[in-house]
GROMACS .gro file of N, CA and C in nm:
model
  489
    1MET      N    1   1.202   2.858  -1.216
    1MET     CA    2   1.142   2.826  -1.088
    1MET      C    3   1.092   2.681  -1.091
    2ALA      N    4   1.121   2.609  -0.985
    2ALA     CA    5   1.081   2.468  -0.978
    2ALA      C    6   0.929   2.457  -0.964
    3LYS      N    7   0.876   2.357  -1.032
    3LYS     CA    8   0.732   2.332  -1.026
    3LYS      C    9   0.698   2.275  -0.888
    4LYS      N   10   0.601   2.335  -0.823
    4LYS     CA   11   0.561   2.286  -0.691
    4LYS      C   12   0.465   2.169  -0.711
    5ILE      N   13   0.499   2.059  -0.648
    5ILE     CA   14   0.416   1.938  -0.658
    5ILE      C   15   0.317   1.937  -0.542
    6ALA      N   16   0.191   1.922  -0.574
    6ALA     CA   17   0.089   1.917  -0.470
    6ALA      C   18   0.106   1.790  -0.388
    7LYS      N   19   0.092   1.804  -0.258
    7LYS     CA   20   0.102   1.687  -0.170
    7LYS      C   21  -0.028   1.608  -0.176
    8THR      N   22  -0.015   1.478  -0.162
    8THR     CA   23  -0.134   1.393  -0.159
    8THR      C   24  -0.186   1.388  -0.016
    9ASN      N   25  -0.306   1.337  -0.001
    9ASN     CA   26  -0.366   1.320   0.131
    9ASN      C   27  -0.275   1.234   0.219
   10ALA      N   28  -0.218   1.127   0.161
   10ALA     CA   29  -0.130   1.038   0.236
   10ALA      C   30  -0.009   1.115   0.290
   11ALA      N   31   0.052   1.199   0.207
   11ALA     CA   32   0.169   1.278   0.250
   11ALA      C   33   0.129   1.377   0.359
   12ARG      N   34   0.012   1.439   0.346
   12ARG     CA   35  -0.033   1.534   0.450
   12ARG      C   36  -0.053   1.463   0.584
   13ILE      N   37  -0.106   1.341   0.579
   13ILE     CA   38  -0.126   1.264   0.703
   13ILE      C   39   0.009   1.232   0.767
   14LEU      N   40   0.107   1.191   0.685
   14LEU     CA   41   0.240   1.161   0.738
   14LEU      C   42   0.302   1.286   0.800
   15ASP      N   43   0.283   1.401   0.736
   15ASP     CA   44   0.333   1.527   0.792
   15ASP      C   45   0.269   1.553   0.928
   16LYS      N   46   0.138   1.537   0.936
   16LYS     CA   47   0.064   1.563   1.059
   16LYS      C   48   0.111   1.470   1.172
   17GLU      N   49   0.141   1.344   1.135
   17GLU     CA   50   0.187   1.245   1.233
   17GLU      C   51   0.337   1.260   1.262
   18GLN      N   52   0.401   1.354   1.193
   18GLN     CA   53   0.546   1.378   1.205
   18GLN      C   54   0.626   1.252   1.173
   19ILE      N   55   0.585   1.187   1.064
   19ILE     CA   56   0.652   1.066   1.016
   19ILE      C   57   0.746   1.105   0.902
   20ASP      N   58   0.868   1.058   0.911
   20ASP     CA   59   0.971   1.088   0.812
   20ASP      C   60   0.948   1.003   0.687
   21TYR      N   61   0.948   1.067   0.570
   21TYR     CA   62   0.929   0.995   0.444
   21TYR      C   63   0.992   1.075   0.331
   22ASP      N   64   1.012   1.008   0.219
   22ASP     CA   65   1.057   1.073   0.096
   22ASP      C   66   0.952   1.050  -0.010
   23ILE      N   67   0.937   1.146  -0.099
   23ILE     CA   68   0.846   1.129  -0.213
   23ILE      C   69   0.931   1.097  -0.335
   24LEU      N   70   0.891   0.994  -0.407
   24LEU     CA   71   0.958   0.954  -0.530
   24LEU      C   72   0.859   0.973  -0.645
   25HIS      N   73   0.907   1.031  -0.755
   25HIS     CA   74   0.820   1.054  -0.871
   25HIS      C   75   0.864   0.965  -0.987
   26TYR      N   76   0.769   0.929  -1.071
   26TYR     CA   77   0.801   0.854  -1.192
   26TYR      C   78   0.706   0.896  -1.303
   27GLU      N   79   0.751   0.874  -1.426
   27GLU     CA   80   0.668   0.904  -1.543
   27GLU      C   81   0.563   0.795  -1.559
   28SER      N   82   0.439   0.836  -1.576
   28SER     CA   83   0.332   0.737  -1.587
   28SER      C   84   0.257   0.746  -1.720
   29ASN      N   85   0.310   0.825  -1.813
   29ASN     CA   86   0.237   0.846  -1.940
   29ASN      C   87   0.247   0.728  -2.035
   30ASP      N   88   0.322   0.621  -1.997
   30ASP     CA   89   0.328   0.505  -2.084
   30ASP      C   90   0.221   0.401  -2.047
   31GLY      N   91   0.141   0.432  -1.944
   31GLY     CA   92   0.033   0.343  -1.903
   31GLY      C   93   0.076   0.226  -1.816
   32LEU      N   94   0.205   0.212  -1.792
   32LEU     CA   95   0.254   0.102  -1.708
   32LEU      C   96   0.254   0.145  -1.562
   33VAL      N   97   0.154   0.100  -1.488
   33VAL     CA   98   0.144   0.140  -1.347
   33VAL      C   99   0.149   0.018  -1.253
   34ASP      N  100   0.178  -0.100  -1.311
   34ASP     CA  101   0.191  -0.216  -1.224
   34ASP      C  102   0.317  -0.197  -1.139
   35GLY      N  103   0.318  -0.260  -1.023
   35GLY     CA  104   0.425  -0.239  -0.928
   35GLY      C  105   0.564  -0.273  -0.977
   36VAL      N  106   0.577  -0.379  -1.058
   36VAL     CA  107   0.709  -0.418  -1.108
   36VAL      C  108   0.762  -0.310  -1.202
   37SER      N  109   0.675  -0.254  -1.288
   37SER     CA  110   0.715  -0.144  -1.377
   37SER      C  111   0.752  -0.020  -1.296
   38VAL      N  112   0.675   0.008  -1.191
   38VAL     CA  113   0.702   0.125  -1.107
   38VAL      C  114   0.838   0.109  -1.038
   39ALA      N  115   0.868  -0.009  -0.988
   39ALA     CA  116   0.998  -0.033  -0.923
   39ALA      C  117   1.112  -0.002  -1.020
   40ALA      N  118   1.099  -0.047  -1.145
   40ALA     CA  119   1.202  -0.020  -1.245
   40ALA      C  120   1.213   0.130  -1.273
   41LYS      N  121   1.099   0.198  -1.281
   41LYS     CA  122   1.099   0.342  -1.311
   41LYS      C  123   1.165   0.425  -1.201
   42ILE      N  124   1.146   0.383  -1.076
   42ILE     CA  125   1.205   0.461  -0.966
   42ILE      C  126   1.344   0.409  -0.926
   43GLY      N  127   1.384   0.297  -0.989
   43GLY     CA  128   1.519   0.245  -0.966
   43GLY      C  129   1.540   0.175  -0.833
   44TYR      N  130   1.436   0.110  -0.784
   44TYR     CA  131   1.447   0.035  -0.658
   44TYR      C  132   1.417  -0.111  -0.683
   45PRO      N  133   1.475  -0.201  -0.601
   45PRO     CA  134   1.446  -0.344  -0.618
   45PRO      C  135   1.298  -0.374  -0.589
   46VAL      N  136   1.242  -0.471  -0.664
   46VAL     CA  137   1.101  -0.504  -0.646
   46VAL      C  138   1.070  -0.547  -0.502
   47GLU      N  139   1.168  -0.603  -0.433
   47GLU     CA  140   1.146  -0.648  -0.294
   47GLU      C  141   1.115  -0.532  -0.200
   48GLN      N  142   1.151  -0.411  -0.242
   48GLN     CA  143   1.134  -0.294  -0.156
   48GLN      C  144   1.005  -0.216  -0.189
   49VAL      N  145   0.945  -0.246  -0.304
   49VAL     CA  146   0.826  -0.173  -0.349
   49VAL      C  147   0.702  -0.259  -0.320
   50TYR      N  148   0.605  -0.197  -0.255
   50TYR     CA  149   0.486  -0.269  -0.209
   50TYR      C  150   0.361  -0.216  -0.277
   51LYS      N  151   0.265  -0.307  -0.297
   51LYS     CA  152   0.136  -0.269  -0.355
   51LYS      C  153   0.029  -0.278  -0.247
   52THR      N  154  -0.076  -0.200  -0.267
   52THR     CA  155  -0.187  -0.194  -0.172
   52THR      C  156  -0.308  -0.262  -0.236
   53LEU      N  157  -0.357  -0.365  -0.170
   53LEU     CA  158  -0.472  -0.441  -0.221
   53LEU      C  159  -0.588  -0.429  -0.123
   54VAL      N  160  -0.709  -0.422  -0.177
   54VAL     CA  161  -0.827  -0.411  -0.092
   54VAL      C  162  -0.915  -0.533  -0.116
   55ALA      N  163  -0.958  -0.593  -0.006
   55ALA     CA  164  -1.040  -0.714  -0.014
   55ALA      C  165  -1.157  -0.703   0.082
   56ALA      N  166  -1.257  -0.786   0.060
   56ALA     CA  167  -1.373  -0.792   0.149
   56ALA      C  168  -1.379  -0.932   0.209
   57GLY      N  169  -1.410  -0.937   0.338
   57GLY     CA  170  -1.424  -1.065   0.406
   57GLY      C  171  -1.566  -1.117   0.396
   58SER      N  172  -1.588  -1.240   0.439
   58SER     CA  173  -1.723  -1.298   0.435
   58SER      C  174  -1.818  -1.218   0.523
   59SER      N  175  -1.766  -1.142   0.619
   59SER     CA  176  -1.849  -1.059   0.707
   59SER      C  177  -1.888  -0.927   0.639
   60LYS      N  178  -1.839  -0.905   0.517
   60LYS     CA  179  -1.858  -0.782   0.438
   60LYS      C  180  -1.767  -0.668   0.485
   61GLN      N  181  -1.682  -0.693   0.586
   61GLN     CA  182  -1.583  -0.594   0.630
   61GLN      C  183  -1.474  -0.586   0.523
   62HIS      N  184  -1.421  -0.465   0.500
   62HIS     CA  185  -1.312  -0.447   0.404
   62HIS      C  186  -1.178  -0.445   0.477
   63TYR      N  187  -1.076  -0.493   0.406
   63TYR     CA  188  -0.941  -0.502   0.461
   63TYR      C  189  -0.841  -0.453   0.358
   64VAL      N  190  -0.729  -0.402   0.408
   64VAL     CA  191  -0.621  -0.355   0.322
   64VAL      C  192  -0.500  -0.446   0.346
   65PHE      N  193  -0.441  -0.494   0.237
   65PHE     CA  194  -0.322  -0.579   0.245
   65PHE      C  195  -0.211  -0.514   0.164
   66VAL      N  196  -0.095  -0.500   0.225
   66VAL     CA  197   0.020  -0.434   0.163
   66VAL      C  198   0.130  -0.538   0.149
   67ILE      N  199   0.161  -0.573   0.023
   67ILE     CA  200   0.257  -0.682  -0.002
   67ILE      C  201   0.357  -0.640  -0.110
   68PRO      N  202   0.473  -0.709  -0.118
   68PRO     CA  203   0.569  -0.678  -0.225
   68PRO      C  204   0.504  -0.690  -0.363
   69VAL      N  205   0.542  -0.599  -0.453
   69VAL     CA  206   0.475  -0.591  -0.584
   69VAL      C  207   0.486  -0.718  -0.668
   70ALA      N  208   0.592  -0.794  -0.652
   70ALA     CA  209   0.609  -0.914  -0.734
   70ALA      C  210   0.541  -1.035  -0.671
   71ASP      N  211   0.489  -1.020  -0.550
   71ASP     CA  212   0.425  -1.131  -0.481
   71ASP      C  213   0.275  -1.134  -0.507
   72GLU      N  214   0.215  -1.248  -0.473
   72GLU     CA  215   0.072  -1.264  -0.487
   72GLU      C  216   0.011  -1.279  -0.347
   73LEU      N  217  -0.101  -1.213  -0.325
   73LEU     CA  218  -0.170  -1.226  -0.198
   73LEU      C  219  -0.227  -1.367  -0.186
   74ASP      N  220  -0.194  -1.434  -0.077
   74ASP     CA  221  -0.251  -1.566  -0.048
   74ASP      C  222  -0.382  -1.539   0.026
   75LEU      N  223  -0.495  -1.563  -0.041
   75LEU     CA  224  -0.625  -1.528   0.017
   75LEU      C  225  -0.655  -1.605   0.146
   76LYS      N  226  -0.606  -1.727   0.157
   76LYS     CA  227  -0.627  -1.805   0.280
   76LYS      C  228  -0.551  -1.741   0.397
   77LYS      N  229  -0.425  -1.702   0.370
   77LYS     CA  230  -0.344  -1.638   0.474
   77LYS      C  231  -0.403  -1.501   0.511
   78ALA      N  232  -0.452  -1.430   0.410
   78ALA     CA  233  -0.513  -1.299   0.433
   78ALA      C  234  -0.637  -1.314   0.522
   79ALA      N  235  -0.719  -1.414   0.492
   79ALA     CA  236  -0.840  -1.439   0.571
   79ALA      C  237  -0.802  -1.473   0.715
   80LYS      N  238  -0.701  -1.556   0.732
   80LYS     CA  239  -0.656  -1.594   0.866
   80LYS      C  240  -0.610  -1.471   0.943
   81ALA      N  241  -0.530  -1.384   0.878
   81ALA     CA  242  -0.480  -1.262   0.943
   81ALA      C  243  -0.597  -1.172   0.986
   82ALA      N  244  -0.700  -1.167   0.902
   82ALA     CA  245  -0.815  -1.079   0.928
   82ALA      C  246  -0.919  -1.144   1.019
   83GLY      N  247  -0.901  -1.273   1.048
   83GLY     CA  248  -0.998  -1.343   1.133
   83GLY      C  249  -1.130  -1.370   1.061
   84GLU      N  250  -1.120  -1.390   0.930
   84GLU     CA  251  -1.239  -1.416   0.846
   84GLU      C  252  -1.235  -1.560   0.795
   85LYS      N  253  -1.354  -1.613   0.757
   85LYS     CA  254  -1.358  -1.745   0.693
   85LYS      C  255  -1.290  -1.738   0.557
   86LYS      N  256  -1.320  -1.628   0.482
   86LYS     CA  257  -1.253  -1.609   0.354
   86LYS      C  258  -1.255  -1.461   0.318
   87VAL      N  259  -1.161  -1.422   0.233
   87VAL     CA  260  -1.159  -1.286   0.179
   87VAL      C  261  -1.147  -1.295   0.027
   88GLU      N  262  -1.205  -1.196  -0.040
   88GLU     CA  263  -1.196  -1.188  -0.186
   88GLU      C  264  -1.158  -1.047  -0.225
   89MET      N  265  -1.081  -1.035  -0.331
   89MET     CA  266  -1.043  -0.902  -0.380
   89MET      C  267  -1.171  -0.828  -0.422
   90ILE      N  268  -1.175  -0.697  -0.398
   90ILE     CA  269  -1.291  -0.621  -0.443
   90ILE      C  270  -1.275  -0.590  -0.592
   91PRO      N  271  -1.385  -0.573  -0.663
   91PRO     CA  272  -1.375  -0.539  -0.806
   91PRO      C  273  -1.305  -0.404  -0.824
   92VAL      N  274  -1.225  -0.391  -0.930
   92VAL     CA  275  -1.152  -0.268  -0.959
   92VAL      C  276  -1.247  -0.148  -0.962
   93LYS      N  277  -1.367  -0.167  -1.016
   93LYS     CA  278  -1.462  -0.055  -1.027
   93LYS      C  279  -1.505   0.000  -0.891
   94ASP      N  280  -1.486  -0.077  -0.784
   94ASP     CA  281  -1.527  -0.033  -0.650
   94ASP      C  282  -1.416   0.039  -0.573
   95ILE      N  283  -1.292   0.035  -0.625
   95ILE     CA  284  -1.178   0.089  -0.549
   95ILE      C  285  -1.195   0.238  -0.518
   96LEU      N  286  -1.225   0.319  -0.619
   96LEU     CA  287  -1.235   0.464  -0.598
   96LEU      C  288  -1.342   0.499  -0.496
   97GLY      N  289  -1.461   0.444  -0.512
   97GLY     CA  290  -1.571   0.476  -0.421
   97GLY      C  291  -1.542   0.435  -0.276
   98LEU      N  292  -1.472   0.326  -0.261
   98LEU     CA  293  -1.443   0.273  -0.128
   98LEU      C  294  -1.325   0.343  -0.060
   99THR      N  295  -1.218   0.366  -0.138
   99THR     CA  296  -1.094   0.416  -0.079
   99THR      C  297  -1.067   0.565  -0.104
  100GLY      N  298  -1.125   0.617  -0.213
  100GLY     CA  299  -1.092   0.753  -0.254
  100GLY      C  300  -0.971   0.756  -0.346
  101TYR      N  301  -0.916   0.640  -0.376
  101TYR     CA  302  -0.799   0.628  -0.464
  101TYR      C  303  -0.835   0.546  -0.587
  102ILE      N  304  -0.756   0.566  -0.695
  102ILE     CA  305  -0.777   0.488  -0.817
  102ILE      C  306  -0.678   0.372  -0.823
  103ARG      N  307  -0.711   0.270  -0.904
  103ARG     CA  308  -0.621   0.157  -0.921
  103ARG      C  309  -0.487   0.208  -0.973
  104GLY      N  310  -0.380   0.161  -0.911
  104GLY     CA  311  -0.246   0.206  -0.951
  104GLY      C  312  -0.199   0.324  -0.867
  105GLY      N  313  -0.290   0.383  -0.790
  105GLY     CA  314  -0.254   0.497  -0.706
  105GLY      C  315  -0.317   0.484  -0.569
  106CYS      N  316  -0.336   0.362  -0.524
  106CYS     CA  317  -0.403   0.337  -0.396
  106CYS      C  318  -0.299   0.330  -0.284
  107SER      N  319  -0.304   0.424  -0.193
  107SER     CA  320  -0.211   0.426  -0.080
  107SER      C  321  -0.275   0.361   0.042
  108PRO      N  322  -0.195   0.292   0.125
  108PRO     CA  323  -0.251   0.236   0.248
  108PRO      C  324  -0.277   0.344   0.353
  109VAL      N  325  -0.230   0.465   0.327
  109VAL     CA  326  -0.249   0.577   0.419
  109VAL      C  327  -0.350   0.675   0.360
  110GLY      N  328  -0.447   0.717   0.442
  110GLY     CA  329  -0.538   0.823   0.400
  110GLY      C  330  -0.657   0.780   0.314
  111MET      N  331  -0.702   0.659   0.332
  111MET     CA  332  -0.823   0.618   0.259
  111MET      C  333  -0.944   0.693   0.315
  112LYS      N  334  -1.054   0.691   0.242
  112LYS     CA  335  -1.177   0.761   0.284
  112LYS      C  336  -1.213   0.730   0.429
  113LYS      N  337  -1.201   0.603   0.465
  113LYS     CA  338  -1.222   0.565   0.604
  113LYS      C  339  -1.120   0.457   0.638
  114PRO      N  340  -1.086   0.446   0.766
  114PRO     CA  341  -0.983   0.348   0.801
  114PRO      C  342  -1.036   0.205   0.795
  115PHE      N  343  -0.956   0.119   0.735
  115PHE     CA  344  -0.987  -0.024   0.728
  115PHE      C  345  -0.876  -0.099   0.800
  116PRO      N  346  -0.908  -0.216   0.857
  116PRO     CA  347  -0.800  -0.296   0.916
  116PRO      C  348  -0.693  -0.321   0.809
  117THR      N  349  -0.569  -0.292   0.844
  117THR     CA  350  -0.459  -0.297   0.747
  117THR      C  351  -0.353  -0.396   0.792
  118PHE      N  352  -0.308  -0.478   0.698
  118PHE     CA  353  -0.207  -0.579   0.726
  118PHE      C  354  -0.093  -0.562   0.626
  119VAL      N  355   0.029  -0.561   0.677
  119VAL     CA  356   0.148  -0.544   0.594
  119VAL      C  357   0.227  -0.675   0.598
  120SER      N  358   0.273  -0.719   0.483
  120SER     CA  359   0.352  -0.842   0.476
  120SER      C  360   0.468  -0.837   0.574
  121GLU      N  361   0.486  -0.946   0.647
  121GLU     CA  362   0.596  -0.950   0.745
  121GLU      C  363   0.731  -0.942   0.677
  122LYS      N  364   0.735  -0.958   0.544
  122LYS     CA  365   0.860  -0.941   0.469
  122LYS      C  366   0.914  -0.799   0.485
  123ALA      N  367   0.826  -0.703   0.511
  123ALA     CA  368   0.867  -0.563   0.526
  123ALA      C  369   0.954  -0.544   0.649
  124ASN      N  370   0.938  -0.630   0.746
  124ASN     CA  371   1.006  -0.616   0.874
  124ASN      C  372   1.159  -0.622   0.864
  125VAL      N  373   1.211  -0.685   0.759
  125VAL     CA  374   1.356  -0.697   0.745
  125VAL      C  375   1.416  -0.582   0.664
  126LEU      N  376   1.331  -0.493   0.615
  126LEU     CA  377   1.379  -0.381   0.533
  126LEU      C  378   1.386  -0.253   0.615
  127GLU      N  379   1.485  -0.171   0.582
  127GLU     CA  380   1.497  -0.041   0.649
  127GLU      C  381   1.386   0.053   0.603
  128LYS      N  382   1.360   0.052   0.470
  128LYS     CA  383   1.255   0.137   0.412
  128LYS      C  384   1.177   0.056   0.309
  129ILE      N  385   1.047   0.085   0.301
  129ILE     CA  386   0.966   0.028   0.193
  129ILE      C  387   0.903   0.143   0.117
  130ILE      N  388   0.854   0.110  -0.001
  130ILE     CA  389   0.796   0.211  -0.089
  130ILE      C  390   0.653   0.171  -0.120
  131VAL      N  391   0.560   0.264  -0.097
  131VAL     CA  392   0.418   0.241  -0.125
  131VAL      C  393   0.365   0.360  -0.205
  132SER      N  394   0.248   0.344  -0.262
  132SER     CA  395   0.188   0.454  -0.338
  132SER      C  396   0.160   0.572  -0.246
  133ALA      N  397   0.180   0.691  -0.301
  133ALA     CA  398   0.150   0.814  -0.227
  133ALA      C  399   0.004   0.853  -0.245
  134GLY      N  400  -0.072   0.773  -0.320
  134GLY     CA  401  -0.213   0.803  -0.340
  134GLY      C  402  -0.242   0.866  -0.474
  135LYS      N  403  -0.144   0.858  -0.563
  135LYS     CA  404  -0.158   0.919  -0.695
  135LYS      C  405  -0.062   0.847  -0.789
  136ILE      N  406  -0.106   0.816  -0.909
  136ILE     CA  407  -0.017   0.754  -1.007
  136ILE      C  408   0.096   0.852  -1.037
  137GLY      N  409   0.219   0.800  -1.035
  137GLY     CA  410   0.336   0.884  -1.061
  137GLY      C  411   0.407   0.929  -0.934
  138MET      N  412   0.354   0.888  -0.820
  138MET     CA  413   0.410   0.934  -0.693
  138MET      C  414   0.412   0.820  -0.591
  139GLN      N  415   0.527   0.800  -0.528
  139GLN     CA  416   0.544   0.694  -0.428
  139GLN      C  417   0.598   0.755  -0.298
  140LEU      N  418   0.575   0.686  -0.187
  140LEU     CA  419   0.629   0.726  -0.057
  140LEU      C  420   0.731   0.622  -0.013
  141LYS      N  421   0.845   0.669   0.035
  141LYS     CA  422   0.948   0.579   0.088
  141LYS      C  423   0.958   0.607   0.237
  142LEU      N  424   0.932   0.504   0.320
  142LEU     CA  425   0.933   0.523   0.464
  142LEU      C  426   0.966   0.392   0.535
  143ALA      N  427   0.998   0.402   0.663
  143ALA     CA  428   1.030   0.283   0.742
  143ALA      C  429   0.902   0.202   0.763
  144PRO      N  430   0.912   0.068   0.757
  144PRO     CA  431   0.793  -0.016   0.775
  144PRO      C  432   0.717   0.014   0.905
  145HIS      N  433   0.790   0.035   1.015
  145HIS     CA  434   0.720   0.062   1.142
  145HIS      C  435   0.644   0.194   1.137
  146GLU      N  436   0.692   0.289   1.057
  146GLU     CA  437   0.622   0.416   1.042
  146GLU      C  438   0.496   0.398   0.959
  147LEU      N  439   0.503   0.312   0.857
  147LEU     CA  440   0.382   0.282   0.778
  147LEU      C  441   0.278   0.215   0.867
  148LEU      N  442   0.322   0.121   0.949
  148LEU     CA  443   0.229   0.052   1.040
  148LEU      C  444   0.161   0.152   1.132
  149LYS      N  445   0.239   0.249   1.181
  149LYS     CA  446   0.184   0.352   1.270
  149LYS      C  447   0.082   0.438   1.194
  150ALA      N  448   0.118   0.485   1.075
  150ALA     CA  449   0.032   0.575   0.998
  150ALA      C  450  -0.097   0.507   0.951
  151ALA      N  451  -0.087   0.378   0.917
  151ALA     CA  452  -0.204   0.305   0.864
  151ALA      C  453  -0.274   0.225   0.975
  152ASN      N  454  -0.224   0.239   1.097
  152ASN     CA  455  -0.276   0.160   1.209
  152ASN      C  456  -0.279   0.012   1.171
  153GLY      N  457  -0.167  -0.034   1.113
  153GLY     CA  458  -0.160  -0.169   1.060
  153GLY      C  459  -0.081  -0.263   1.149
  154ARG      N  460  -0.080  -0.389   1.106
  154ARG     CA  461   0.004  -0.486   1.176
  154ARG      C  462   0.064  -0.582   1.073
  155LEU      N  463   0.175  -0.643   1.112
  155LEU     CA  464   0.244  -0.737   1.025
  155LEU      C  465   0.169  -0.871   1.022
  156ALA      N  466   0.174  -0.936   0.907
  156ALA     CA  467   0.110  -1.068   0.895
  156ALA      C  468   0.177  -1.145   0.782
  157ASP      N  469   0.163  -1.275   0.787
  157ASP     CA  470   0.209  -1.365   0.682
  157ASP      C  471   0.098  -1.363   0.574
  158LEU      N  472   0.129  -1.303   0.460
  158LEU     CA  473   0.023  -1.276   0.360
  158LEU      C  474   0.046  -1.334   0.222
  159THR      N  475   0.170  -1.373   0.191
  159THR     CA  476   0.197  -1.409   0.052
  159THR      C  477   0.229  -1.557   0.036
  160ALA      N  478   0.204  -1.607  -0.083
  160ALA     CA  479   0.234  -1.746  -0.116
  160ALA      C  480   0.384  -1.768  -0.098
  161GLY      N  481   0.420  -1.882  -0.040
  161GLY     CA  482   0.562  -1.913  -0.024
  161GLY      C  483   0.622  -1.858   0.104
  162GLU      N  484   0.551  -1.767   0.173
  162GLU     CA  485   0.598  -1.710   0.300
  162GLU      C  486   0.559  -1.809   0.409
  163GLU      N  487   0.653  -1.860   0.482
  163GLU     CA  488   0.615  -1.955   0.588
  163GLU      C  489   0.660  -1.907   0.723
   0.00000   0.00000   0.00000
């Protein structure tokens, strides 16, 4: 009998919203949970796999930024997208308390409370992108416009080199 995999909060939200997605699993017992390693484990190009970053603006408001795993968040561009003077990444120790997710398993869908969410405009040229399902070892593959709908997000220029 096949082992039943428990759905994550993010997957339950996508089900409720009737959003089409696939769940991808990978082995995480080697401790490699960075996005580039995850892309290799699931067999997808790094350009298609996205990481979820959480930052705080000078106003103390929190923001979620979803960018390709091999890219770096440009904090100036992120601040501009969020309408802030500046944004800074939150400390890793604060991720769980703020989002309900752990580092390496932070999904842009289904956080403890909704935060303004921005997705790299690079996603717009892809048919499907892959983001964390909210648990290490599990990813969601879905259309970028569906992610924007589920996370109430919008596209923005967020990464270095993106003009």
